[in-house]
Coordinates of C-alpha atoms and ligand atoms in Angstrom, one line a residue:
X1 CA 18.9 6.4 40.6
X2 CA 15.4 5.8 39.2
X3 CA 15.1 3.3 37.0
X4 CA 13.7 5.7 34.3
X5 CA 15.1 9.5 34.0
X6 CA 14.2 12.0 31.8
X7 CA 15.8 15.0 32.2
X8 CA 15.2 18.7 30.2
X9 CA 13.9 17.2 26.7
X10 CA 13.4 20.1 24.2
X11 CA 11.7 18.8 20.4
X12 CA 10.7 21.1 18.7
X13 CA 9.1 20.5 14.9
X14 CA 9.1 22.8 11.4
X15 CA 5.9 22.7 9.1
X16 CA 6.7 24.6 6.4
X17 CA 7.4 28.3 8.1
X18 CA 5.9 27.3 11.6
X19 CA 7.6 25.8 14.1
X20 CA 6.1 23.8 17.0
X21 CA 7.3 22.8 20.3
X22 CA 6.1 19.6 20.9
X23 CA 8.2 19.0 24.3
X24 CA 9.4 22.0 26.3
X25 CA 11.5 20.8 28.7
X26 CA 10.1 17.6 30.0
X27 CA 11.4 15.8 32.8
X28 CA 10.1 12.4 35.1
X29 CA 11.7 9.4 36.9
X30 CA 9.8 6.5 36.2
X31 CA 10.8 3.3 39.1
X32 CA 11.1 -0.3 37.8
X33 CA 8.1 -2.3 37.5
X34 CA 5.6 0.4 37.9
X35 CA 2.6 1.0 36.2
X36 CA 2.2 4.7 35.0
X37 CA -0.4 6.9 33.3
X38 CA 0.7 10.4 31.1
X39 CA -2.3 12.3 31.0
X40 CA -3.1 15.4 29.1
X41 CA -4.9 16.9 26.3
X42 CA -4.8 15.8 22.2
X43 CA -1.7 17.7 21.5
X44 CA 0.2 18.2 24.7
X45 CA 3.4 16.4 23.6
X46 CA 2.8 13.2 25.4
X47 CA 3.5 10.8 21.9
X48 CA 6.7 13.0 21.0
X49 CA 8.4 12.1 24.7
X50 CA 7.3 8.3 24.3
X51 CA 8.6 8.2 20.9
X52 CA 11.5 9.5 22.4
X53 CA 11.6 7.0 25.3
X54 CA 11.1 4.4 22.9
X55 CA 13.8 5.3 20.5
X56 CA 11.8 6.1 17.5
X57 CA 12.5 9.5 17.5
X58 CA 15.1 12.0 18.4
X59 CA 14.9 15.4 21.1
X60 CA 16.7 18.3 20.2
X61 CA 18.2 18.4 23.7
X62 CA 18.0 16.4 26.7
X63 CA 18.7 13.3 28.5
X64 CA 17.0 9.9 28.3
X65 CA 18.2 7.2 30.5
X66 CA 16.4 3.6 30.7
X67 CA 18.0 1.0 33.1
X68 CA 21.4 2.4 33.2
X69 CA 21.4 2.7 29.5
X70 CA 22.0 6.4 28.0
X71 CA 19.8 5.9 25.1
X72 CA 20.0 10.0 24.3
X73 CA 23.8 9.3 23.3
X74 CA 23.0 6.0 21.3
X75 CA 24.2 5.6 17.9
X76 CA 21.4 4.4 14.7
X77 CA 22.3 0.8 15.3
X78 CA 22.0 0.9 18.9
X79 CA 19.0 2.3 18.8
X80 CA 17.8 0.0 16.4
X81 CA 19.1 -3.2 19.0
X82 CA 17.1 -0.7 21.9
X83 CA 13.7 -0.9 19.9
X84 CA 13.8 -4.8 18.7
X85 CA 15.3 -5.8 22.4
X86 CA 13.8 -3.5 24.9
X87 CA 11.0 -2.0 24.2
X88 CA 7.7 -3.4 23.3
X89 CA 5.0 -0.9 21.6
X90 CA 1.2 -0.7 21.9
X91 CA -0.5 1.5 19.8
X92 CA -4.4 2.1 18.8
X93 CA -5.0 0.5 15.5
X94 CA -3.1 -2.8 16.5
X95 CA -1.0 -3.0 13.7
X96 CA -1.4 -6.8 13.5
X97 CA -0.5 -8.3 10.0
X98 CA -3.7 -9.6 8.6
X99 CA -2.8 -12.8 6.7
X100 CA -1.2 -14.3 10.0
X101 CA -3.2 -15.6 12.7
X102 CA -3.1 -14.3 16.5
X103 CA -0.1 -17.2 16.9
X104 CA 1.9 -16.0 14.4
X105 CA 1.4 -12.8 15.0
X106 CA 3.6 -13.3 18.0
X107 CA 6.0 -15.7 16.4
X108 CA 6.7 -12.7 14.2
X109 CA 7.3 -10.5 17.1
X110 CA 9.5 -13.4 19.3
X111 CA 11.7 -14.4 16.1
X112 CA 14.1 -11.2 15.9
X113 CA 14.9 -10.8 19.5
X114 CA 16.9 -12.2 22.4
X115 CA 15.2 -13.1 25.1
X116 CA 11.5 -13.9 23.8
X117 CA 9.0 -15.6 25.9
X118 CA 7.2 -18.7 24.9
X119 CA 4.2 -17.9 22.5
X120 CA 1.5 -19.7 24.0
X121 CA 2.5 -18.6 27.4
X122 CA 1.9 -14.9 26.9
X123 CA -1.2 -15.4 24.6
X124 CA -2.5 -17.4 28.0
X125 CA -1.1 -14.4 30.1
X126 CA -3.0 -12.0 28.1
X127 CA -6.4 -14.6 27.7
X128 CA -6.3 -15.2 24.7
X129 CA -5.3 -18.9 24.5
X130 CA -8.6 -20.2 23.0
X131 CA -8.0 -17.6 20.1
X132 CA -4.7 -17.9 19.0
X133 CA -5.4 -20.0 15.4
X134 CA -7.3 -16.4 14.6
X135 CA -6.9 -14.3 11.7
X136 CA -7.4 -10.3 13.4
X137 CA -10.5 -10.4 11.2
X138 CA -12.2 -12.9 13.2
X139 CA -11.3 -11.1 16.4
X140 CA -13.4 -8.0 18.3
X141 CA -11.2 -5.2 18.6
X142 CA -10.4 -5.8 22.2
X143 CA -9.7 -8.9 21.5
X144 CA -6.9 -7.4 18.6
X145 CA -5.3 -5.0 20.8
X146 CA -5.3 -8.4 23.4
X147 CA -3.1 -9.6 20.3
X148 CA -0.6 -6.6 20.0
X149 CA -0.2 -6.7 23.4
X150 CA 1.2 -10.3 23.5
X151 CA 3.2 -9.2 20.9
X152 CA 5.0 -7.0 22.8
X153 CA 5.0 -8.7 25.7
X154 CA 6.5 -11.9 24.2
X155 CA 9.7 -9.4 23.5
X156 CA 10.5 -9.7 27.2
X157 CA 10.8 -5.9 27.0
X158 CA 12.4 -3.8 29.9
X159 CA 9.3 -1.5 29.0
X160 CA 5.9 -1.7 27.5
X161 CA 5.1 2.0 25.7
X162 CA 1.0 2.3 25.0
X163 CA -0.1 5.3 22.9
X164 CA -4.0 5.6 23.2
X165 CA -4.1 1.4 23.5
X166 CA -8.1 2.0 24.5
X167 CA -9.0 4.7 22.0
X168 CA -10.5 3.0 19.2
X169 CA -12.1 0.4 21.9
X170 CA -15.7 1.1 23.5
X171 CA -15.4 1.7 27.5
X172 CA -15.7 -1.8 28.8
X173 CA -13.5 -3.3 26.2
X174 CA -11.3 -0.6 26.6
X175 CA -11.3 -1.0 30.6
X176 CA -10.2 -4.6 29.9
X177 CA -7.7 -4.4 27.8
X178 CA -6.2 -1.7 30.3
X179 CA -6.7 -4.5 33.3
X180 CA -4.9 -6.7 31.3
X181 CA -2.2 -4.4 30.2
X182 CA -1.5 -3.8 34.5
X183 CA -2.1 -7.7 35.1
X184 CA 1.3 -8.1 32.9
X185 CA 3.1 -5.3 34.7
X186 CA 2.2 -7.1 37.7
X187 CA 3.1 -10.5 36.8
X188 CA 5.8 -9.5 34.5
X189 CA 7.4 -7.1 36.6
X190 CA 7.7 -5.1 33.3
X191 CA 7.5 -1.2 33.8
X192 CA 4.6 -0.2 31.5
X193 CA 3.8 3.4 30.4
X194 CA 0.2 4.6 29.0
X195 CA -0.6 7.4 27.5
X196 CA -4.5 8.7 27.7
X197 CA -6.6 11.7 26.9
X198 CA -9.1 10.6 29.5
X199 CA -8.7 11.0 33.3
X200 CA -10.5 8.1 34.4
X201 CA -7.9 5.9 33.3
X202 CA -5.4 7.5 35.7
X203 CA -6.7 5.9 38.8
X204 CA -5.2 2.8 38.4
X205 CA -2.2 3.8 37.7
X206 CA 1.1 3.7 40.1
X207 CA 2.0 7.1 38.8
X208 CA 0.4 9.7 37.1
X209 CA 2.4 12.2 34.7
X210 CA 0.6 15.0 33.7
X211 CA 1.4 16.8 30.5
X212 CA -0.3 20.2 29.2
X213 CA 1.3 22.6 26.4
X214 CA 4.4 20.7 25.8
X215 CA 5.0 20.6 29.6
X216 CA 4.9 18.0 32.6
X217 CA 2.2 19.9 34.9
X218 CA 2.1 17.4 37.9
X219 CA 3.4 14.3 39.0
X220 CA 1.5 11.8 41.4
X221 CA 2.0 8.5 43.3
X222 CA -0.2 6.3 44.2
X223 CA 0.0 4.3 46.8
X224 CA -3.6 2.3 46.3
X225 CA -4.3 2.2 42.5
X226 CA -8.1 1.2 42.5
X227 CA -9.6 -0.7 39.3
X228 CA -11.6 1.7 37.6
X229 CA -15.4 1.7 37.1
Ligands
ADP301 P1 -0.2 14.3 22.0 O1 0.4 12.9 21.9 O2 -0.3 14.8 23.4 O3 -1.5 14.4 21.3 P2 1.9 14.9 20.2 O4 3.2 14.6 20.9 O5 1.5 14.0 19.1 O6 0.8 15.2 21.2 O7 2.1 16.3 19.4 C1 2.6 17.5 20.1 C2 2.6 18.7 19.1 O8 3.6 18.4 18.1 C3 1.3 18.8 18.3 O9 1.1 20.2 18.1 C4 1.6 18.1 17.0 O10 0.8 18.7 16.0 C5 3.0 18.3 16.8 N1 3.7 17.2 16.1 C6 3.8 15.9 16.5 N2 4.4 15.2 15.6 C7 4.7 16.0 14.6 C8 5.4 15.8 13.3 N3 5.9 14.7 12.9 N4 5.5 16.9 12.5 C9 5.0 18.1 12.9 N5 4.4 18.3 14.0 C10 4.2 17.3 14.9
ADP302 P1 -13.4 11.1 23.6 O1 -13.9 12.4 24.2 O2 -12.1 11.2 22.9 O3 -14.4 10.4 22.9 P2 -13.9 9.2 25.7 O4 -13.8 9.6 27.1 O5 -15.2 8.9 25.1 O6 -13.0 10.2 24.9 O7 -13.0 7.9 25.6 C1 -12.1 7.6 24.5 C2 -11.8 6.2 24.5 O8 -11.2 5.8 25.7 C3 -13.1 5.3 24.4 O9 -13.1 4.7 23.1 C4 -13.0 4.3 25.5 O10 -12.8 3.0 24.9 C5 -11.8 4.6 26.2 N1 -12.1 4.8 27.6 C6 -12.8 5.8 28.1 N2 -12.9 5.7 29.4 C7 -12.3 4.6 29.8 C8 -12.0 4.0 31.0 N3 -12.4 4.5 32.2 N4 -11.3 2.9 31.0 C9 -10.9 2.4 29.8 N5 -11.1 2.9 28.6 C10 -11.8 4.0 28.6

């Protein structure tokens, strides 16, 4: 059994009188430790299935399972243990608190779960050791997102979920933060999943999901993820 599973997930949403289908159906396997893209289009459904993954959001139908753990079947306060405990989020705007510095930042993150990581170690892991008495204000973007990666990180999470983690970064900032986003699934062994509009991303990527109207379209693996340009 794959280490990720998701199997048939329908969510659908009502505005007002119209309803839209934001996952149609959407099944993958994801394997332990792997690196994987979801590519498709602004609007395809790829946040509503990681919001899913992640537990911050219910599917209408469908099954979820993460590591042996049925997280489609999981009660409010098991879901709430899954999100502080297991799964680390990346998203675009950081989302660091602006009064602590990079350090604390992480503290924050390492002080309501289980099996946190030491704090300097992963701001090392993530090159940002020289950095770390920071406020975000006196850090480049990249350099912010470097931060909110840590933060996840130091969770010790069984995944690392990254909505658009390069999309308010210019291309080689954003191409860095990426490398160091597969460096930790590398040394971490932590399965890390990234979604992206753009297509050059994919290439480095252990497997590629594509999703189009609410829809997985293709699934590849890649045996030789290159670096990309
Ligand atoms: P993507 O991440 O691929 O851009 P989303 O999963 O964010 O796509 O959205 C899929 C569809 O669901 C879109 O049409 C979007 O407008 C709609 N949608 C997403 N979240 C909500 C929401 N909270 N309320 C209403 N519609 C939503
Ligand atoms: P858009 O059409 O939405 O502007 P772009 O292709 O310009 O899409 O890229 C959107 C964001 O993705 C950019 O801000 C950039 O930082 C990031 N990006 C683009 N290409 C790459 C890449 N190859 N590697 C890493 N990040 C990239």
């Amino acid at each position: 059994m794959s280490y990720i599973k998701i199997q048939d997930v329908y969510k659908k949403y009502k505005v007002g009188d119209t309803v839209v289908v934001a996952n149609n159906g959407i099944s993958f396997s994801i394997e332990k430790g792997e690196f994987v893209v979801i590519l498709g289009p602004s609007g395809a459904g790829k946040s509503t299935i990681l919001n899913i993954l992640g537990g911050m959001e219910s599917c209408d139908s469908g099954e979820i399972i993460v590591d042996e753990l049925a997280i489609s079947t999981f009660n409010n306060k098991q879901l709430t243990k899954y999100r502080r405990d297991d799964v680390g989020f990346v998203f675009q705007f950081y989302n660091l608190v602006q009064n602590l510095t990079a350090k604390e930042n992480v503290e924050l993150a390492t002080r309501i779960t289980k099996n946190a990581l030491d704090v300097d170690q992963t701001l090392e892991l993530v090159g940002l050791d020289h950095r770390k008495d920071n406020f975000p204000s006196q850090l480049s973007g990249g350099e912010q997102q470097r931060v909110s990666i840590a933060r996840a990180v130091a969770k010790n999470p069984k995944l690392l979920l990254c909505d658009e983690p390069t999309g308010a970064l210019d291309y080689n900032t954003g191409k860095q933060v990426l490398q160091t986003l597969q460096d930790t699934c590398r040394k971490m062994g932590t399965t890390v999943i990234v979604i992206t509009h753009n297509s050059a991303i994919a290439q480095m990527a252990d497997r590629v999901i594509k999703i189009n109207d609410a829809k997985v379209r293709s699934v590849e693996v890649n045996k030789n993820p290159i670096p990309i340009e």
